[in-house]
């Protein structure tokens, strides 16, 4: 993978991860405090998903951010050999 493509890939993982963290944990916290979630998890709950789906979305966001951190820490030679 070219260096430019690797940077785009890392930015994508960071962006997706942070959006999922905010959507998931933010909706979960607002649901606990005000009994009213927001965002995509709120739509999922409205259409029948269990309320714990917000925490799953947040955890997926943490996993995506962790993957982005892992990818940034890889040496350039290891990334080029894939």
Short mmCIF file of C-alpha atoms in Angstrom, two decimals, residues 22-59:
data_model
loop_
_atom_site.label_atom_id
_atom_site.label_comp_id
_atom_site.label_asym_id
_atom_site.label_seq_id
_atom_site.Cartn_x
_atom_site.Cartn_y
_atom_site.Cartn_z
CA UNK A 22 -19.57 9.79 20.16
CA UNK A 23 -22.75 8.28 18.77
CA UNK A 24 -22.63 5.16 20.94
CA UNK A 25 -21.45 6.39 24.31
CA UNK A 26 -23.11 9.78 23.89
CA UNK A 27 -26.46 8.17 23.19
CA UNK A 28 -25.97 5.75 26.08
CA UNK A 29 -25.11 8.50 28.55
CA UNK A 30 -27.97 10.76 27.47
CA UNK A 31 -30.32 7.79 27.69
CA UNK A 32 -29.18 7.12 31.26
CA UNK A 33 -29.39 10.77 32.34
CA UNK A 34 -32.40 12.08 30.40
CA UNK A 35 -34.05 8.86 29.14
CA UNK A 36 -33.68 10.12 25.58
CA UNK A 37 -30.85 8.80 23.35
CA UNK A 38 -29.75 10.60 20.19
CA UNK A 39 -28.30 9.82 16.79
CA UNK A 40 -28.22 6.55 14.91
CA UNK A 41 -28.47 4.37 18.03
CA UNK A 42 -31.68 6.21 18.94
CA UNK A 43 -33.13 5.33 15.54
CA UNK A 44 -32.14 1.71 16.04
CA UNK A 45 -33.84 1.70 19.46
CA UNK A 46 -36.94 3.32 18.00
CA UNK A 47 -37.22 0.51 15.46
CA UNK A 48 -36.89 -2.26 18.03
CA UNK A 49 -33.22 -2.69 18.89
CA UNK A 50 -32.40 -3.21 22.58
CA UNK A 51 -31.18 -0.17 24.51
CA UNK A 52 -27.75 -1.73 25.11
CA UNK A 53 -27.04 -1.29 21.39
CA UNK A 54 -25.72 2.20 22.22
CA UNK A 55 -22.91 0.68 24.29
CA UNK A 56 -22.11 -1.81 21.52
CA UNK A 57 -21.80 1.03 19.01
CA UNK A 58 -19.48 2.88 21.42
CA UNK A 59 -17.37 -0.24 21.92
#
